[in-house]
Amino acid sequence: MTTNQSNLIHKAIASPRGHAKAGHWEAHRDMTGHVNVVHYRTLMFRIYLPTKEVIPISRGWASISDKQGVGKILRGYGLNLSYKDVYEGATV
């Protein structure tokens, strides 16, 4: 199966190297239970896997591709969240 935004987190979790890439989006699993999601070399958010908590890091440029990508990635992981849900009220 090819990696796309919808399965990016699942692919990073399943990958022996803990990495998945879909276009300009990347996900990296680390040893602390997080998956870091990067767009154009900007760390956008982290997901703490045991609780599925989304931790906003950077809004990026708040472009259409940022907004659509964040939503697709999170919905693909089973979280019904949008870019607005993640970043509204965040101090990043």
PDB file of N, CA and C in Angstrom:
ATOM      1  N   MET A   1       0.842  -1.175   0.000  1.00  0.00           N
ATOM      2  CA  MET A   1       0.000   0.000   0.000  1.00  0.00           C
ATOM      3  C   MET A   1       0.891   1.244   0.000  1.00  0.00           C
ATOM      4  N   THR A   2       0.548   2.213  -0.831  1.00  0.00           N
ATOM      5  CA  THR A   2       1.306   3.465  -0.879  1.00  0.00           C
ATOM      6  C   THR A   2       0.968   4.333   0.330  1.00  0.00           C
ATOM      7  N   THR A   3       1.933   5.134   0.701  1.00  0.00           N
ATOM      8  CA  THR A   3       1.694   6.050   1.818  1.00  0.00           C
ATOM      9  C   THR A   3       1.047   7.320   1.275  1.00  0.00           C
ATOM     10  N   ASN A   4      -0.028   7.737   1.929  1.00  0.00           N
ATOM     11  CA  ASN A   4      -0.665   9.004   1.613  1.00  0.00           C
ATOM     12  C   ASN A   4      -0.950   9.714   2.934  1.00  0.00           C
ATOM     13  N   GLN A   5      -1.525  10.891   2.857  1.00  0.00           N
ATOM     14  CA  GLN A   5      -1.767  11.636   4.093  1.00  0.00           C
ATOM     15  C   GLN A   5      -2.687  10.869   5.037  1.00  0.00           C
ATOM     16  N   SER A   6      -3.666  10.170   4.496  1.00  0.00           N
ATOM     17  CA  SER A   6      -4.642   9.468   5.335  1.00  0.00           C
ATOM     18  C   SER A   6      -4.042   8.317   6.142  1.00  0.00           C
ATOM     19  N   ASN A   7      -2.984   7.707   5.659  1.00  0.00           N
ATOM     20  CA  ASN A   7      -2.397   6.584   6.409  1.00  0.00           C
ATOM     21  C   ASN A   7      -0.982   6.883   6.913  1.00  0.00           C
ATOM     22  N   LEU A   8      -0.594   8.143   6.900  1.00  0.00           N
ATOM     23  CA  LEU A   8       0.772   8.536   7.256  1.00  0.00           C
ATOM     24  C   LEU A   8       1.158   8.095   8.668  1.00  0.00           C
ATOM     25  N   ILE A   9       0.310   8.349   9.656  1.00  0.00           N
ATOM     26  CA  ILE A   9       0.619   7.991  11.045  1.00  0.00           C
ATOM     27  C   ILE A   9       0.710   6.465  11.183  1.00  0.00           C
ATOM     28  N   HIS A  10      -0.268   5.768  10.612  1.00  0.00           N
ATOM     29  CA  HIS A  10      -0.259   4.295  10.692  1.00  0.00           C
ATOM     30  C   HIS A  10       1.004   3.721  10.064  1.00  0.00           C
ATOM     31  N   LYS A  11       1.435   4.284   8.941  1.00  0.00           N
ATOM     32  CA  LYS A  11       2.648   3.797   8.268  1.00  0.00           C
ATOM     33  C   LYS A  11       3.889   4.048   9.128  1.00  0.00           C
ATOM     34  N   ALA A  12       3.973   5.212   9.775  1.00  0.00           N
ATOM     35  CA  ALA A  12       5.128   5.507  10.628  1.00  0.00           C
ATOM     36  C   ALA A  12       5.165   4.562  11.825  1.00  0.00           C
ATOM     37  N   ILE A  13       4.003   4.248  12.371  1.00  0.00           N
ATOM     38  CA  ILE A  13       3.938   3.332  13.507  1.00  0.00           C
ATOM     39  C   ILE A  13       4.372   1.928  13.084  1.00  0.00           C
ATOM     40  N   ALA A  14       3.935   1.503  11.910  1.00  0.00           N
ATOM     41  CA  ALA A  14       4.222   0.144  11.429  1.00  0.00           C
ATOM     42  C   ALA A  14       5.636  -0.014  10.861  1.00  0.00           C
ATOM     43  N   SER A  15       6.255   1.078  10.460  1.00  0.00           N
ATOM     44  CA  SER A  15       7.566   1.013   9.825  1.00  0.00           C
ATOM     45  C   SER A  15       8.651   0.608  10.823  1.00  0.00           C
ATOM     46  N   PRO A  16       9.513  -0.330  10.452  1.00  0.00           N
ATOM     47  CA  PRO A  16      10.625  -0.697  11.337  1.00  0.00           C
ATOM     48  C   PRO A  16      11.530   0.502  11.662  1.00  0.00           C
ATOM     49  N   ARG A  17      11.646   1.436  10.739  1.00  0.00           N
ATOM     50  CA  ARG A  17      12.475   2.624  10.962  1.00  0.00           C
ATOM     51  C   ARG A  17      11.681   3.759  11.603  1.00  0.00           C
ATOM     52  N   GLY A  18      10.368   3.609  11.734  1.00  0.00           N
ATOM     53  CA  GLY A  18       9.552   4.636  12.365  1.00  0.00           C
ATOM     54  C   GLY A  18       9.360   5.881  11.531  1.00  0.00           C
ATOM     55  N   HIS A  19       9.414   5.726  10.205  1.00  0.00           N
ATOM     56  CA  HIS A  19       9.327   6.884   9.313  1.00  0.00           C
ATOM     57  C   HIS A  19       8.378   6.592   8.169  1.00  0.00           C
ATOM     58  N   ALA A  20       7.595   7.595   7.798  1.00  0.00           N
ATOM     59  CA  ALA A  20       6.740   7.497   6.611  1.00  0.00           C
ATOM     60  C   ALA A  20       6.710   8.863   5.942  1.00  0.00           C
ATOM     61  N   LYS A  21       6.552   8.855   4.618  1.00  0.00           N
ATOM     62  CA  LYS A  21       6.555  10.092   3.844  1.00  0.00           C
ATOM     63  C   LYS A  21       5.429  10.043   2.828  1.00  0.00           C
ATOM     64  N   ALA A  22       4.703  11.159   2.706  1.00  0.00           N
ATOM     65  CA  ALA A  22       3.647  11.301   1.702  1.00  0.00           C
ATOM     66  C   ALA A  22       3.773  12.700   1.110  1.00  0.00           C
ATOM     67  N   GLY A  23       4.393  12.794  -0.054  1.00  0.00           N
ATOM     68  CA  GLY A  23       4.642  14.110  -0.646  1.00  0.00           C
ATOM     69  C   GLY A  23       5.563  14.913   0.251  1.00  0.00           C
ATOM     70  N   HIS A  24       5.121  16.103   0.635  1.00  0.00           N
ATOM     71  CA  HIS A  24       5.934  16.963   1.493  1.00  0.00           C
ATOM     72  C   HIS A  24       5.612  16.785   2.973  1.00  0.00           C
ATOM     73  N   TRP A  25       4.830  15.768   3.289  1.00  0.00           N
ATOM     74  CA  TRP A  25       4.497  15.449   4.683  1.00  0.00           C
ATOM     75  C   TRP A  25       5.321  14.258   5.127  1.00  0.00           C
ATOM     76  N   GLU A  26       5.823  14.295   6.362  1.00  0.00           N
ATOM     77  CA  GLU A  26       6.573  13.175   6.923  1.00  0.00           C
ATOM     78  C   GLU A  26       6.112  12.930   8.351  1.00  0.00           C
ATOM     79  N   ALA A  27       6.198  11.687   8.769  1.00  0.00           N
ATOM     80  CA  ALA A  27       5.902  11.324  10.154  1.00  0.00           C
ATOM     81  C   ALA A  27       7.061  10.501  10.679  1.00  0.00           C
ATOM     82  N   HIS A  28       7.492  10.819  11.892  1.00  0.00           N
ATOM     83  CA  HIS A  28       8.621  10.146  12.523  1.00  0.00           C
ATOM     84  C   HIS A  28       8.206   9.680  13.913  1.00  0.00           C
ATOM     85  N   ARG A  29       8.277   8.390  14.131  1.00  0.00           N
ATOM     86  CA  ARG A  29       7.990   7.833  15.459  1.00  0.00           C
ATOM     87  C   ARG A  29       9.267   7.920  16.285  1.00  0.00           C
ATOM     88  N   ASP A  30       9.161   8.367  17.529  1.00  0.00           N
ATOM     89  CA  ASP A  30      10.356   8.423  18.368  1.00  0.00           C
ATOM     90  C   ASP A  30      10.230   7.425  19.520  1.00  0.00           C
ATOM     91  N   MET A  31      11.219   7.394  20.365  1.00  0.00           N
ATOM     92  CA  MET A  31      11.271   6.404  21.442  1.00  0.00           C
ATOM     93  C   MET A  31      10.503   6.849  22.690  1.00  0.00           C
ATOM     94  N   THR A  32       9.832   8.005  22.630  1.00  0.00           N
ATOM     95  CA  THR A  32       9.095   8.502  23.787  1.00  0.00           C
ATOM     96  C   THR A  32       7.589   8.299  23.651  1.00  0.00           C
ATOM     97  N   GLY A  33       7.174   7.576  22.608  1.00  0.00           N
ATOM     98  CA  GLY A  33       5.752   7.334  22.413  1.00  0.00           C
ATOM     99  C   GLY A  33       5.057   8.382  21.570  1.00  0.00           C
ATOM    100  N   HIS A  34       5.828   9.225  20.892  1.00  0.00           N
ATOM    101  CA  HIS A  34       5.267  10.275  20.044  1.00  0.00           C
ATOM    102  C   HIS A  34       5.495   9.965  18.564  1.00  0.00           C
ATOM    103  N   VAL A  35       4.600  10.500  17.732  1.00  0.00           N
ATOM    104  CA  VAL A  35       4.852  10.590  16.299  1.00  0.00           C
ATOM    105  C   VAL A  35       4.870  12.077  15.978  1.00  0.00           C
ATOM    106  N   ASN A  36       5.961  12.523  15.380  1.00  0.00           N
ATOM    107  CA  ASN A  36       6.136  13.921  14.989  1.00  0.00           C
ATOM    108  C   ASN A  36       5.736  14.063  13.530  1.00  0.00           C
ATOM    109  N   VAL A  37       4.898  15.053  13.221  1.00  0.00           N
ATOM    110  CA  VAL A  37       4.435  15.261  11.854  1.00  0.00           C
ATOM    111  C   VAL A  37       5.026  16.565  11.328  1.00  0.00           C
ATOM    112  N   VAL A  38       5.697  16.450  10.180  1.00  0.00           N
ATOM    113  CA  VAL A  38       6.465  17.538   9.593  1.00  0.00           C
ATOM    114  C   VAL A  38       5.929  17.843   8.198  1.00  0.00           C
ATOM    115  N   HIS A  39       5.822  19.133   7.876  1.00  0.00           N
ATOM    116  CA  HIS A  39       5.426  19.569   6.534  1.00  0.00           C
ATOM    117  C   HIS A  39       6.446  20.594   6.056  1.00  0.00           C
ATOM    118  N   TYR A  40       7.092  20.310   4.937  1.00  0.00           N
ATOM    119  CA  TYR A  40       8.141  21.188   4.417  1.00  0.00           C
ATOM    120  C   TYR A  40       9.166  21.539   5.505  1.00  0.00           C
ATOM    121  N   ARG A  41       9.647  20.540   6.211  1.00  0.00           N
ATOM    122  CA  ARG A  41      10.671  20.677   7.249  1.00  0.00           C
ATOM    123  C   ARG A  41      10.227  21.487   8.466  1.00  0.00           C
ATOM    124  N   THR A  42       8.931  21.729   8.606  1.00  0.00           N
ATOM    125  CA  THR A  42       8.398  22.411   9.788  1.00  0.00           C
ATOM    126  C   THR A  42       7.650  21.398  10.637  1.00  0.00           C
ATOM    127  N   LEU A  43       8.067  21.239  11.882  1.00  0.00           N
ATOM    128  CA  LEU A  43       7.360  20.345  12.798  1.00  0.00           C
ATOM    129  C   LEU A  43       6.023  20.991  13.138  1.00  0.00           C
ATOM    130  N   MET A  44       4.943  20.371  12.668  1.00  0.00           N
ATOM    131  CA  MET A  44       3.601  20.940  12.829  1.00  0.00           C
ATOM    132  C   MET A  44       2.955  20.516  14.148  1.00  0.00           C
ATOM    133  N   PHE A  45       2.985  19.214  14.426  1.00  0.00           N
ATOM    134  CA  PHE A  45       2.369  18.711  15.656  1.00  0.00           C
ATOM    135  C   PHE A  45       2.950  17.355  15.993  1.00  0.00           C
ATOM    136  N   ARG A  46       2.684  16.931  17.230  1.00  0.00           N
ATOM    137  CA  ARG A  46       3.071  15.605  17.708  1.00  0.00           C
ATOM    138  C   ARG A  46       1.813  14.917  18.199  1.00  0.00           C
ATOM    139  N   ILE A  47       1.801  13.609  18.085  1.00  0.00           N
ATOM    140  CA  ILE A  47       0.728  12.807  18.671  1.00  0.00           C
ATOM    141  C   ILE A  47       1.365  11.895  19.706  1.00  0.00           C
ATOM    142  N   TYR A  48       0.841  11.955  20.926  1.00  0.00           N
ATOM    143  CA  TYR A  48       1.289  11.042  21.968  1.00  0.00           C
ATOM    144  C   TYR A  48       0.463   9.768  21.805  1.00  0.00           C
ATOM    145  N   LEU A  49       1.089   8.699  21.364  1.00  0.00           N
ATOM    146  CA  LEU A  49       0.382   7.489  20.952  1.00  0.00           C
ATOM    147  C   LEU A  49      -0.463   6.833  22.053  1.00  0.00           C
ATOM    148  N   PRO A  50       0.026   6.709  23.286  1.00  0.00           N
ATOM    149  CA  PRO A  50      -0.806   6.025  24.291  1.00  0.00           C
ATOM    150  C   PRO A  50      -2.173   6.680  24.534  1.00  0.00           C
ATOM    151  N   THR A  51      -2.243   8.012  24.396  1.00  0.00           N
ATOM    152  CA  THR A  51      -3.507   8.706  24.669  1.00  0.00           C
ATOM    153  C   THR A  51      -4.129   9.339  23.423  1.00  0.00           C
ATOM    154  N   LYS A  52      -3.398   9.328  22.312  1.00  0.00           N
ATOM    155  CA  LYS A  52      -3.797   9.988  21.068  1.00  0.00           C
ATOM    156  C   LYS A  52      -3.942  11.500  21.243  1.00  0.00           C
ATOM    157  N   GLU A  53      -3.222  12.057  22.217  1.00  0.00           N
ATOM    158  CA  GLU A  53      -3.237  13.510  22.422  1.00  0.00           C
ATOM    159  C   GLU A  53      -2.456  14.194  21.300  1.00  0.00           C
ATOM    160  N   VAL A  54      -3.052  15.235  20.713  1.00  0.00           N
ATOM    161  CA  VAL A  54      -2.393  16.014  19.666  1.00  0.00           C
ATOM    162  C   VAL A  54      -1.793  17.256  20.313  1.00  0.00           C
ATOM    163  N   ILE A  55      -0.487  17.438  20.112  1.00  0.00           N
ATOM    164  CA  ILE A  55       0.242  18.553  20.705  1.00  0.00           C
ATOM    165  C   ILE A  55       0.672  19.487  19.574  1.00  0.00           C
ATOM    166  N   PRO A  56       0.050  20.662  19.474  1.00  0.00           N
ATOM    167  CA  PRO A  56       0.431  21.592  18.405  1.00  0.00           C
ATOM    168  C   PRO A  56       1.824  22.167  18.665  1.00  0.00           C
ATOM    169  N   ILE A  57       2.629  22.246  17.617  1.00  0.00           N
ATOM    170  CA  ILE A  57       3.985  22.798  17.740  1.00  0.00           C
ATOM    171  C   ILE A  57       4.105  24.069  16.910  1.00  0.00           C
ATOM    172  N   SER A  58       3.718  24.008  15.637  1.00  0.00           N
ATOM    173  CA  SER A  58       3.794  25.172  14.752  1.00  0.00           C
ATOM    174  C   SER A  58       2.579  25.192  13.835  1.00  0.00           C
ATOM    175  N   ARG A  59       2.078  26.384  13.564  1.00  0.00           N
ATOM    176  CA  ARG A  59       0.953  26.546  12.632  1.00  0.00           C
ATOM    177  C   ARG A  59       1.411  26.462  11.173  1.00  0.00           C
ATOM    178  N   GLY A  60       2.729  26.419  10.947  1.00  0.00           N
ATOM    179  CA  GLY A  60       3.231  26.505   9.583  1.00  0.00           C
ATOM    180  C   GLY A  60       2.873  27.873   9.025  1.00  0.00           C
ATOM    181  N   TRP A  61       2.529  27.916   7.734  1.00  0.00           N
ATOM    182  CA  TRP A  61       2.108  29.170   7.109  1.00  0.00           C
ATOM    183  C   TRP A  61       0.591  29.313   7.144  1.00  0.00           C
ATOM    184  N   ALA A  62      -0.101  28.332   7.723  1.00  0.00           N
ATOM    185  CA  ALA A  62      -1.565  28.298   7.726  1.00  0.00           C
ATOM    186  C   ALA A  62      -2.120  28.313   6.308  1.00  0.00           C
ATOM    187  N   SER A  63      -1.383  27.686   5.411  1.00  0.00           N
ATOM    188  CA  SER A  63      -1.797  27.622   4.002  1.00  0.00           C
ATOM    189  C   SER A  63      -2.893  26.581   3.824  1.00  0.00           C
ATOM    190  N   ILE A  64      -3.467  26.564   2.648  1.00  0.00           N
ATOM    191  CA  ILE A  64      -4.488  25.560   2.329  1.00  0.00           C
ATOM    192  C   ILE A  64      -3.904  24.163   2.503  1.00  0.00           C
ATOM    193  N   SER A  65      -2.673  23.942   2.017  1.00  0.00           N
ATOM    194  CA  SER A  65      -2.082  22.601   2.139  1.00  0.00           C
ATOM    195  C   SER A  65      -1.806  22.253   3.600  1.00  0.00           C
ATOM    196  N   ASP A  66      -1.440  23.234   4.432  1.00  0.00           N
ATOM    197  CA  ASP A  66      -1.279  22.982   5.870  1.00  0.00           C
ATOM    198  C   ASP A  66      -2.613  22.547   6.466  1.00  0.00           C
ATOM    199  N   LYS A  67      -3.650  23.327   6.212  1.00  0.00           N
ATOM    200  CA  LYS A  67      -4.966  23.071   6.812  1.00  0.00           C
ATOM    201  C   LYS A  67      -5.563  21.751   6.349  1.00  0.00           C
ATOM    202  N   GLN A  68      -5.523  21.504   5.040  1.00  0.00           N
ATOM    203  CA  GLN A  68      -6.091  20.256   4.523  1.00  0.00           C
ATOM    204  C   GLN A  68      -5.273  19.050   4.967  1.00  0.00           C
ATOM    205  N   GLY A  69      -3.959  19.183   4.951  1.00  0.00           N
ATOM    206  CA  GLY A  69      -3.093  18.064   5.323  1.00  0.00           C
ATOM    207  C   GLY A  69      -3.256  17.657   6.779  1.00  0.00           C
ATOM    208  N   VAL A  70      -3.295  18.628   7.685  1.00  0.00           N
ATOM    209  CA  VAL A  70      -3.473  18.323   9.103  1.00  0.00           C
ATOM    210  C   VAL A  70      -4.790  17.567   9.299  1.00  0.00           C
ATOM    211  N   GLY A  71      -5.856  18.058   8.691  1.00  0.00           N
ATOM    212  CA  GLY A  71      -7.154  17.393   8.818  1.00  0.00           C
ATOM    213  C   GLY A  71      -7.148  15.971   8.273  1.00  0.00           C
ATOM    214  N   LYS A  72      -6.590  15.782   7.076  1.00  0.00           N
ATOM    215  CA  LYS A  72      -6.535  14.439   6.464  1.00  0.00           C
ATOM    216  C   LYS A  72      -5.726  13.468   7.313  1.00  0.00           C
ATOM    217  N   ILE A  73      -4.586  13.936   7.795  1.00  0.00           N
ATOM    218  CA  ILE A  73      -3.702  13.068   8.582  1.00  0.00           C
ATOM    219  C   ILE A  73      -4.389  12.652   9.881  1.00  0.00           C
ATOM    220  N   LEU A  74      -4.997  13.603  10.566  1.00  0.00           N
ATOM    221  CA  LEU A  74      -5.650  13.278  11.838  1.00  0.00           C
ATOM    222  C   LEU A  74      -6.891  12.414  11.643  1.00  0.00           C
ATOM    223  N   ARG A  75      -7.702  12.703  10.638  1.00  0.00           N
ATOM    224  CA  ARG A  75      -8.880  11.857  10.370  1.00  0.00           C
ATOM    225  C   ARG A  75      -8.449  10.453   9.959  1.00  0.00           C
ATOM    226  N   GLY A  76      -7.364  10.361   9.198  1.00  0.00           N
ATOM    227  CA  GLY A  76      -6.849   9.058   8.794  1.00  0.00           C
ATOM    228  C   GLY A  76      -6.377   8.227   9.974  1.00  0.00           C
ATOM    229  N   TYR A  77      -5.961   8.897  11.034  1.00  0.00           N
ATOM    230  CA  TYR A  77      -5.527   8.206  12.250  1.00  0.00           C
ATOM    231  C   TYR A  77      -6.712   7.917  13.177  1.00  0.00           C
ATOM    232  N   GLY A  78      -7.888   8.371  12.789  1.00  0.00           N
ATOM    233  CA  GLY A  78      -9.086   8.089  13.575  1.00  0.00           C
ATOM    234  C   GLY A  78      -9.484   9.199  14.535  1.00  0.00           C
ATOM    235  N   LEU A  79      -8.870  10.362  14.375  1.00  0.00           N
ATOM    236  CA  LEU A  79      -9.222  11.506  15.216  1.00  0.00           C
ATOM    237  C   LEU A  79     -10.040  12.490  14.388  1.00  0.00           C
ATOM    238  N   ASN A  80     -11.220  12.810  14.844  1.00  0.00           N
ATOM    239  CA  ASN A  80     -12.093  13.712  14.106  1.00  0.00           C
ATOM    240  C   ASN A  80     -11.745  15.159  14.450  1.00  0.00           C
ATOM    241  N   LEU A  81     -10.554  15.581  14.021  1.00  0.00           N
ATOM    242  CA  LEU A  81     -10.050  16.921  14.315  1.00  0.00           C
ATOM    243  C   LEU A  81      -9.631  17.612  13.031  1.00  0.00           C
ATOM    244  N   SER A  82      -9.747  18.924  13.018  1.00  0.00           N
ATOM    245  CA  SER A  82      -9.304  19.733  11.884  1.00  0.00           C
ATOM    246  C   SER A  82      -8.128  20.610  12.324  1.00  0.00           C
ATOM    247  N   TYR A  83      -7.561  21.322  11.378  1.00  0.00           N
ATOM    248  CA  TYR A  83      -6.490  22.285  11.666  1.00  0.00           C
ATOM    249  C   TYR A  83      -6.976  23.274  12.724  1.00  0.00           C
ATOM    250  N   LYS A  84      -8.186  23.779  12.555  1.00  0.00           N
ATOM    251  CA  LYS A  84      -8.758  24.754  13.493  1.00  0.00           C
ATOM    252  C   LYS A  84      -8.875  24.157  14.895  1.00  0.00           C
ATOM    253  N   ASP A  85      -9.312  22.895  14.979  1.00  0.00           N
ATOM    254  CA  ASP A  85      -9.434  22.237  16.285  1.00  0.00           C
ATOM    255  C   ASP A  85      -8.091  22.171  17.008  1.00  0.00           C
ATOM    256  N   VAL A  86      -7.038  21.909  16.253  1.00  0.00           N
ATOM    257  CA  VAL A  86      -5.701  21.735  16.850  1.00  0.00           C
ATOM    258  C   VAL A  86      -5.093  23.068  17.269  1.00  0.00           C
ATOM    259  N   TYR A  87      -5.228  24.091  16.412  1.00  0.00           N
ATOM    260  CA  TYR A  87      -4.482  25.323  16.626  1.00  0.00           C
ATOM    261  C   TYR A  87      -5.287  26.464  17.249  1.00  0.00           C
ATOM    262  N   GLU A  88      -6.625  26.391  17.232  1.00  0.00           N
ATOM    263  CA  GLU A  88      -7.406  27.481  17.817  1.00  0.00           C
ATOM    264  C   GLU A  88      -7.148  27.554  19.320  1.00  0.00           C
ATOM    265  N   GLY A  89      -6.720  28.689  19.770  1.00  0.00           N
ATOM    266  CA  GLY A  89      -6.419  28.860  21.184  1.00  0.00           C
ATOM    267  C   GLY A  89      -5.017  28.429  21.588  1.00  0.00           C
ATOM    268  N   ALA A  90      -4.292  27.788  20.661  1.00  0.00           N
ATOM    269  CA  ALA A  90      -2.925  27.337  20.971  1.00  0.00           C
ATOM    270  C   ALA A  90      -1.975  28.537  20.951  1.00  0.00           C
ATOM    271  N   THR A  91      -0.962  28.488  21.765  1.00  0.00           N
ATOM    272  CA  THR A  91       0.002  29.589  21.822  1.00  0.00           C
ATOM    273  C   THR A  91       1.254  29.286  21.021  1.00  0.00           C
ATOM    274  N   VAL A  92       1.065  28.735  19.857  1.00  0.00           N
ATOM    275  CA  VAL A  92       2.213  28.448  18.980  1.00  0.00           C
ATOM    276  C   VAL A  92       2.160  29.347  17.758  1.00  0.00           C
TER     277      VAL A  92
END
